[in-house]
Tab-separated table of C-alpha atoms in Angstrom:
chain	number	residue	atom	x	y	z
A	80	MET	CA	3.384	63.680	22.056
A	81	ARG	CA	2.266	66.482	24.824
A	82	HIS	CA	-1.278	66.934	25.231
A	83	ILE	CA	-2.078	70.388	26.169
A	84	PRO	CA	-6.041	70.774	26.330
A	85	THR	CA	-6.414	73.359	28.293
A	86	GLU	CA	-8.214	76.915	26.322
A	87	MET	CA	-8.292	80.162	27.210
A	88	PRO	CA	-11.614	81.206	29.028
A	89	ALA	CA	-14.210	83.279	26.867
A	90	ASP	CA	-13.820	86.368	29.338
A	91	LEU	CA	-10.182	87.217	29.658
A	92	PHE	CA	-10.782	89.715	32.664
A	93	GLY	CA	-14.256	87.814	34.194
A	94	LYS	CA	-13.093	84.863	35.029
A	95	ARG	CA	-14.177	84.213	39.136
A	96	ALA	CA	-11.798	83.923	41.604
A	97	THR	CA	-13.036	80.609	43.001
A	98	ASP	CA	-11.470	78.956	39.376
A	99	ARG	CA	-8.787	76.101	40.084
A	100	ALA	CA	-6.768	77.833	37.628
A	101	PHE	CA	-6.889	81.258	39.498
A	102	ARG	CA	-5.976	79.286	42.681
A	103	VAL	CA	-2.605	77.964	40.952
A	104	VAL	CA	-1.390	80.807	39.101
A	105	ASP	CA	-1.916	82.987	42.561
A	106	ALA	CA	-0.269	80.524	44.424
A	107	VAL	CA	2.878	80.244	41.745
A	108	ALA	CA	2.881	83.831	41.642
A	109	THR	CA	2.777	84.578	45.276
A	110	ALA	CA	5.623	82.200	45.746
A	111	ARG	CA	7.362	84.207	42.985
A	112	ILE	CA	7.157	87.350	44.727
A	113	ARG	CA	7.952	86.033	47.814
A	114	TRP	CA	11.211	84.731	46.681
A	115	THR	CA	12.612	87.610	44.539
A	116	ALA	CA	11.725	89.742	47.733
A	117	ARG	CA	14.403	87.764	49.269
A	118	MET	CA	16.627	87.859	46.423
A	119	ASN	CA	15.877	91.446	46.081
A	120	ARG	CA	16.434	92.768	49.339
A	121	ARG	CA	18.800	95.654	48.892
A	122	GLU	CA	16.825	96.676	46.421
A	123	LEU	CA	13.515	96.605	48.843
A	124	ASP	CA	15.676	98.353	51.422
A	125	PRO	CA	13.450	101.513	52.507
A	126	ARG	CA	16.761	103.847	51.912
A	127	VAL	CA	16.628	102.729	48.395
A	128	ASP	CA	12.872	102.869	48.151
A	129	ASP	CA	12.562	106.179	49.226
A	130	ARG	CA	15.350	107.632	46.909
A	131	ARG	CA	13.613	110.363	44.960
A	132	ILE	CA	14.763	110.839	41.114
A	133	PRO	CA	13.330	114.323	39.858
A	134	VAL	CA	12.998	113.882	35.866
A	135	VAL	CA	11.038	115.450	33.192
A	136	VAL	CA	8.641	114.037	30.206
A	137	THR	CA	10.751	114.724	26.943
A	138	GLU	CA	8.936	112.609	24.737
A	139	ARG	CA	5.062	111.507	24.048
A	140	ARG	CA	4.122	108.598	21.628
A	141	VAL	CA	1.037	107.032	20.938
A	142	GLU	CA	2.123	103.126	20.698
A	143	ALA	CA	-1.285	101.606	19.786
A	144	TYR	CA	-3.141	102.728	17.109
A	145	ASP	CA	-6.459	103.094	19.349
A	146	GLN	CA	-4.403	105.921	21.385
A	147	ASP	CA	-5.336	103.487	24.619
A	148	VAL	CA	-1.386	103.128	25.207
A	149	VAL	CA	0.932	106.230	25.470
A	150	SER	CA	4.729	105.997	25.944
A	151	LEU	CA	6.591	108.463	28.179
A	152	ARG	CA	10.449	109.261	27.720
A	153	LEU	CA	11.608	110.566	31.118
A	154	GLU	CA	15.007	112.447	31.481
A	155	ALA	CA	17.188	114.197	34.280
A	156	PRO	CA	16.583	117.948	34.034
A	157	ASP	CA	20.233	118.596	33.704
A	158	GLY	CA	20.812	115.327	31.268
A	159	ARG	CA	22.944	113.799	33.696
A	160	GLU	CA	22.969	109.663	34.117
A	161	LEU	CA	19.829	107.851	35.478
A	162	PRO	CA	20.327	104.815	38.280
A	163	PRO	CA	20.904	101.574	36.253
A	164	TRP	CA	18.223	98.826	36.043
A	165	HIS	CA	17.935	95.261	34.429
A	166	PRO	CA	15.219	93.839	32.465
A	167	GLY	CA	12.061	93.240	34.567
A	168	ALA	CA	12.135	96.437	36.655
A	169	HIS	CA	9.773	98.963	37.449
A	170	LEU	CA	9.506	102.757	38.828
A	171	ASP	CA	7.265	104.302	41.280
A	172	ILE	CA	5.896	107.713	39.885
A	173	GLU	CA	4.538	110.472	42.418
A	174	LEU	CA	1.976	111.676	39.670
A	175	PRO	CA	0.912	115.593	39.902
A	176	SER	CA	-2.147	114.898	42.125
A	177	GLY	CA	-0.032	112.803	44.762
A	178	ARG	CA	-0.875	109.121	43.649
A	179	LEU	CA	1.459	106.921	43.670
A	180	ARG	CA	1.850	104.317	40.629
A	181	GLN	CA	4.090	101.501	39.211
A	182	TYR	CA	4.786	101.363	35.773
A	183	SER	CA	7.540	98.723	34.411
A	184	LEU	CA	10.712	100.070	32.463
A	185	CYS	CA	10.433	99.243	28.809
A	186	GLY	CA	13.142	100.932	27.270
A	187	ASP	CA	16.776	99.741	27.146
A	188	PRO	CA	18.954	99.968	30.023
A	189	ALA	CA	21.871	100.774	27.889
A	190	ASP	CA	20.326	104.261	27.575
A	191	THR	CA	21.360	105.424	30.803
A	192	ARG	CA	20.040	108.946	30.186
A	193	ALA	CA	16.541	108.101	29.811
A	194	TYR	CA	13.871	106.043	31.215
A	195	ARG	CA	10.762	104.884	29.185
A	196	ILE	CA	7.366	103.311	30.263
A	197	ALA	CA	4.135	102.751	28.533
A	198	VAL	CA	0.858	102.811	30.278
A	199	ARG	CA	-2.893	102.009	29.073
A	200	ARG	CA	-5.915	104.156	29.739
A	201	ILE	CA	-7.945	102.625	32.422
A	202	PRO	CA	-11.763	104.275	31.789
A	203	ASN	CA	-12.967	102.705	35.500
A	204	GLY	CA	-9.224	102.964	37.052
A	205	LYS	CA	-8.462	104.677	40.170
A	206	GLY	CA	-7.147	107.392	38.211
A	207	GLY	CA	-3.627	106.843	37.552
A	208	SER	CA	-3.502	105.887	34.206
A	209	ILE	CA	-5.910	108.643	33.077
A	210	GLU	CA	-3.880	111.152	34.875
A	211	VAL	CA	-0.685	110.145	32.893
A	212	HIS	CA	-2.548	110.252	29.295
A	213	ASP	CA	-4.220	113.433	30.599
A	214	ALA	CA	-1.926	115.254	32.932
A	215	LEU	CA	1.290	114.543	31.723
A	216	PRO	CA	2.688	116.150	28.331
A	217	VAL	CA	6.229	117.169	27.280
A	218	GLY	CA	7.913	119.325	29.794
A	219	THR	CA	5.787	118.011	32.883
A	220	PRO	CA	8.289	117.540	35.953
A	221	VAL	CA	7.740	114.441	37.981
A	222	VAL	CA	9.503	112.265	40.446
A	223	LEU	CA	10.690	108.795	40.581
A	224	ARG	CA	11.633	106.176	43.019
A	225	GLY	CA	13.486	102.997	42.161
A	226	PRO	CA	14.182	101.501	40.165
A	227	ARG	CA	13.251	98.070	41.801
A	228	ASN	CA	12.951	94.549	40.451
A	229	ALA	CA	10.193	92.092	41.177
A	230	PHE	CA	10.452	90.003	37.922
A	231	PRO	CA	13.846	89.447	37.407
A	232	PHE	CA	15.380	88.335	34.445
A	233	ALA	CA	18.133	84.994	34.286
A	234	VAL	CA	19.375	84.573	30.677
A	235	PRO	CA	20.886	80.917	29.720
A	236	GLY	CA	24.610	80.852	29.930
A	237	HIS	CA	24.189	84.234	32.607
A	238	GLY	CA	22.457	82.636	35.648
A	239	SER	CA	19.699	80.149	34.246
A	240	PRO	CA	20.014	76.603	33.799
A	241	SER	CA	17.976	76.747	31.003
A	242	ALA	CA	18.680	76.288	27.347
A	243	ARG	CA	16.398	78.397	25.681
A	244	LEU	CA	13.706	81.010	26.367
A	245	HIS	CA	10.413	81.445	25.508
A	246	PHE	CA	8.115	84.741	25.880
A	247	VAL	CA	4.407	84.960	26.113
A	248	ALA	CA	2.929	88.793	26.496
A	249	GLY	CA	-0.532	89.689	26.441
A	250	GLY	CA	-1.289	93.398	25.393
A	251	ILE	CA	-0.058	95.964	28.016
A	252	GLY	CA	1.929	93.109	29.501
A	253	ILE	CA	4.773	93.489	26.622
A	254	THR	CA	6.308	96.370	28.802
A	255	PRO	CA	8.503	94.373	31.078
A	256	ILE	CA	8.933	91.635	28.510
A	257	LEU	CA	10.656	94.242	25.845
A	258	PRO	CA	14.013	94.530	27.617
A	259	MET	CA	13.947	91.245	28.205
A	260	LEU	CA	13.555	90.443	24.128
A	261	ARG	CA	16.753	92.733	23.319
A	262	LEU	CA	19.040	91.296	25.619
A	263	ALA	CA	18.205	87.846	24.783
A	264	ASP	CA	19.235	88.672	21.147
A	265	ARG	CA	22.070	90.560	21.843
A	266	LEU	CA	23.460	87.941	23.714
A	267	GLY	CA	22.529	84.914	20.734
A	268	VAL	CA	20.329	83.104	23.360
A	269	ASP	CA	17.705	80.830	21.456
A	270	TRP	CA	14.699	82.192	22.210
A	271	SER	CA	10.733	82.578	20.888
A	272	MET	CA	7.642	84.620	21.499
A	273	VAL	CA	3.817	84.859	21.508
A	274	TYR	CA	2.261	88.197	21.622
A	275	THR	CA	-1.474	88.183	21.758
A	276	GLY	CA	-4.103	90.870	21.813
A	277	ARG	CA	-7.678	91.816	21.111
A	278	SER	CA	-6.269	92.959	17.656
A	279	ARG	CA	-3.371	94.859	15.848
A	280	ASP	CA	-4.689	97.906	16.516
A	281	THR	CA	-4.656	97.371	20.390
A	282	ILE	CA	-1.327	95.944	21.364
A	283	PRO	CA	1.545	98.466	21.719
A	284	PHE	CA	4.827	98.147	20.355
A	285	LEU	CA	3.836	96.019	17.382
A	286	ASP	CA	6.824	97.305	15.121
A	287	GLU	CA	9.527	96.719	17.569
A	288	VAL	CA	8.548	93.224	18.448
A	289	GLU	CA	8.087	92.336	14.912
A	290	SER	CA	11.485	93.752	14.183
A	291	PHE	CA	12.890	90.448	15.498
A	292	GLY	CA	11.364	88.392	12.533
A	293	GLY	CA	10.608	85.190	12.699
A	294	ARG	CA	11.047	84.529	16.424
A	295	VAL	CA	7.817	86.344	17.092
A	296	THR	CA	4.581	85.053	16.812
A	297	VAL	CA	1.707	87.508	16.498
A	298	ARG	CA	-1.877	86.100	17.466
A	299	THR	CA	-5.024	88.392	17.446
A	300	ASP	CA	-8.272	87.313	18.859
A	301	ASP	CA	-9.970	88.696	15.821
A	302	ALA	CA	-7.817	86.872	13.606
A	303	HIS	CA	-7.303	83.567	15.303
A	304	GLY	CA	-9.718	83.271	18.418
A	305	LEU	CA	-8.793	83.166	21.813
A	306	PRO	CA	-5.563	80.886	21.922
A	307	ASP	CA	-4.908	77.437	24.214
A	308	ALA	CA	-2.234	76.838	26.215
A	309	ALA	CA	-0.380	75.012	22.837
A	310	ALA	CA	-1.179	78.065	20.980
A	311	LEU	CA	0.621	80.480	23.452
A	312	LEU	CA	3.589	77.476	24.086
A	313	PRO	CA	4.990	75.921	20.669
A	314	GLY	CA	8.098	74.473	21.279
A	315	VAL	CA	8.326	74.709	24.532
A	316	ALA	CA	9.578	71.814	25.965
A	317	ALA	CA	12.234	70.525	28.725
A	318	GLY	CA	15.362	73.222	29.438
A	319	THR	CA	12.944	75.784	28.352
A	320	ALA	CA	12.145	79.197	30.378
A	321	VAL	CA	8.964	80.813	30.012
A	322	TYR	CA	8.878	84.321	30.883
A	323	CYS	CA	4.853	85.500	31.076
A	324	CYS	CA	2.966	88.873	31.402
A	325	GLY	CA	-0.575	89.480	31.153
A	326	PRO	CA	-3.839	89.181	32.097
A	327	VAL	CA	-4.244	86.492	34.957
A	328	PRO	CA	-6.141	84.279	32.917
A	329	MET	CA	-3.726	83.838	30.019
A	330	THR	CA	-1.216	83.264	32.950
A	331	ALA	CA	-3.543	80.592	34.359
A	332	VAL	CA	-3.779	79.076	31.123
A	333	ILE	CA	-0.099	78.965	30.724
A	334	THR	CA	0.561	77.600	34.302
A	335	GLU	CA	-1.820	74.685	34.355
A	336	ALA	CA	-0.129	73.661	31.212
A	337	ILE	CA	3.276	74.381	32.705
A	338	ARG	CA	2.355	72.088	35.719
A	339	GLU	CA	2.783	69.017	33.258
A	340	MET	CA	5.960	70.020	31.761
A	341	ARG	CA	8.871	68.351	33.114
A	342	GLY	CA	12.435	70.631	32.971
A	343	VAL	CA	10.153	73.948	32.045
A	344	GLU	CA	10.679	77.043	34.437
A	345	LEU	CA	7.800	79.510	34.694
A	346	HIS	CA	8.779	83.176	35.412
A	347	SER	CA	5.435	85.536	35.647
A	348	GLU	CA	4.174	88.733	36.608
A	349	ARG	CA	0.779	90.167	37.345
A	350	PHE	CA	-0.947	93.173	37.674
A	351	SER	CA	-3.703	92.660	39.642
A	352	PRO	CA	-4.014	91.923	43.722
A	353	PRO	CA	-3.331	88.035	44.846
A	354	PRO	CA	-6.853	86.513	46.309
A	355	ILE	CA	-7.626	86.501	49.930
A	356	VAL	CA	-6.836	82.945	51.339
A	357	ASP	CA	-8.054	82.209	54.452
A	358	GLY	CA	-9.315	85.519	55.433
A	359	ALA	CA	-11.442	86.176	58.189
A	360	PRO	CA	-13.448	89.429	59.108
A	361	PHE	CA	-12.057	92.027	61.503
A	362	GLU	CA	-11.801	95.908	62.355
A	363	ILE	CA	-10.287	98.654	61.769
A	364	GLU	CA	-10.254	101.948	64.229
A	365	PHE	CA	-8.654	104.808	62.947
A	366	ALA	CA	-6.857	106.212	66.113
A	367	ARG	CA	-7.121	109.900	65.129
A	368	SER	CA	-10.881	110.120	64.685
A	369	GLY	CA	-11.943	106.927	66.857
A	370	GLU	CA	-13.969	106.069	63.661
A	371	VAL	CA	-14.293	101.972	63.117
A	372	VAL	CA	-14.849	100.221	59.549
A	373	ALA	CA	-15.380	96.647	59.096
A	374	VAL	CA	-13.182	94.385	56.957
A	375	PRO	CA	-14.890	91.493	55.588
A	376	ALA	CA	-13.141	87.958	54.609
A	377	ASP	CA	-12.946	88.841	51.520
A	378	LYS	CA	-11.542	92.454	51.574
A	379	SER	CA	-7.983	93.646	52.331
A	380	ALA	CA	-7.710	96.049	54.891
A	381	LEU	CA	-6.513	98.900	52.080
A	382	ASP	CA	-10.068	98.467	50.277
A	383	ALA	CA	-11.670	99.125	53.600
A	384	ILE	CA	-9.549	102.114	54.214
A	385	LEU	CA	-10.185	103.414	50.649
A	386	GLU	CA	-13.834	103.486	51.151
A	387	ARG	CA	-13.434	105.960	53.889
A	388	ARG	CA	-10.224	107.529	52.770
A	389	PRO	CA	-10.112	107.294	49.336
A	390	ASP	CA	-6.369	109.514	49.295
A	391	ARG	CA	-4.372	107.006	51.378
A	392	PRO	CA	-1.426	106.412	48.999
A	393	TYR	CA	-0.757	102.928	47.653
A	394	SER	CA	0.575	101.565	44.737
A	395	CYS	CA	1.148	97.672	43.751
A	396	ARG	CA	-1.359	96.009	46.216
A	397	GLN	CA	0.921	92.868	46.335
A	398	GLY	CA	2.749	93.624	49.282
A	399	PHE	CA	6.180	94.658	48.100
A	400	CYS	CA	6.433	98.372	47.259
A	401	ARG	CA	5.911	99.720	50.795
A	402	THR	CA	3.880	102.695	49.512
A	403	CYS	CA	0.684	101.611	52.020
A	404	LYS	CA	3.018	100.996	55.084
A	405	VAL	CA	0.530	102.101	58.603
A	406	ARG	CA	1.421	101.971	61.869
A	407	VAL	CA	-0.632	99.588	64.350
A	408	LEU	CA	-1.127	100.811	67.913
A	409	ALA	CA	-3.123	98.277	69.236
A	410	GLY	CA	-4.127	94.845	68.251
A	411	ALA	CA	-2.009	91.923	66.658
A	412	PRO	CA	-1.105	92.147	62.842
A	413	ASP	CA	-1.678	89.150	60.815
A	414	HIS	CA	1.829	90.164	58.678
A	415	ARG	CA	1.485	88.490	55.012
A	416	GLU	CA	4.315	89.852	53.053
A	417	THR	CA	8.001	89.311	53.169
A	418	VAL	CA	9.365	92.953	52.770
A	419	LEU	CA	9.544	94.560	56.354
A	420	THR	CA	11.950	93.783	58.514
A	421	ALA	CA	11.653	92.001	61.860
A	422	GLU	CA	12.409	95.398	63.483
A	423	GLU	CA	9.660	97.206	61.124
A	424	HIS	CA	7.093	94.427	62.488
A	425	ALA	CA	8.261	95.265	65.973
A	426	ALA	CA	7.927	98.752	65.462
A	427	GLY	CA	4.548	98.069	64.679
A	428	GLU	CA	4.982	98.427	60.728
A	429	MET	CA	2.111	96.892	58.206
A	430	LEU	CA	1.163	96.740	54.778
A	431	VAL	CA	-2.713	96.859	54.607
A	432	CYS	CA	-2.582	96.043	51.203
A	433	VAL	CA	-1.706	92.377	52.061
A	434	SER	CA	-1.604	91.874	55.845
A	435	ARG	CA	-4.733	91.549	57.826
A	436	SER	CA	-5.205	91.022	61.782
A	437	ALA	CA	-4.977	88.186	64.011
A	438	GLY	CA	-7.575	89.199	66.350
A	439	GLN	CA	-10.904	91.148	66.475
A	440	ARG	CA	-9.641	94.707	65.950
A	441	LEU	CA	-6.649	96.821	64.804
A	442	VAL	CA	-6.476	100.230	65.915
A	443	LEU	CA	-4.214	102.228	63.021
A	444	ASP	CA	-2.421	105.120	62.933
A	445	LEU	CA	-4.754	107.076	60.402
């Protein structure tokens, strides 16, 4: 019998980036993002990314009893069908303030006339979640871009060599997982799930998840304590594909365990920027003002830019949505993404959320 000793850290969001588990999970996640970027090159084409879809908020619902999560139903003003999507996909939403934010689609792909997203309020965040909660009542027009998919779902017998599926979701990480559950259930695939959160009052879509019956195990910290890997991966053995979304420490625990399991696939999505590996300090010069800012070895170029230009657009912070693209006028960029084409690199385009400088200074068209 396989022994899985790994335990969840006591602080889900306070684990330091130097932890070995973090390095492992971020390496895996980064590789996964690069692979999906290649596989979804057509979806990541700029002509598709820039497609703007006007919609209206037609319904708002509180999805967690503590009211920290709301879902929005989005429909075309004239009721027409919206572009199709597949489980794991997300949308870019242009908020009224001009912010661009990404949210996973958590509705049903079969509903071709509406999208559904869910957003957890982050009190100390950059304002996107607060704006969704406070400034998007029913009737509000917004503009979407997408859908695009960086977390593709392969069903056993329909593109995956695995025989069964196991899902793990933590809190708001349920959003990309919900459409996967529905599809797996419709196709009669053998699957199971563990859903975790602080308490039943804090986890969204609980009624929908529990409607699948005994396939789902709900574990809450207040009732069961912090789960270890064995609790998150019950019955997982060779021939299983695991789909996981939630806090990075939870994904780290799962990754560490699955590294020791032969024949088990891991597919995961993270909601946080990757750590900076082999970073070196450099400078950014704003070409239009001549202002120079320092970029420390452990910060991204985007972080340094936002300190002086907090209105600069950004979204995924992981190098695949293209929102933070900037033109380099002088200097040698160190490209650390797989989304921009060779022609765009040659034209001086750079994604400042992950890419850095190969020299002492970059002059950017800012």
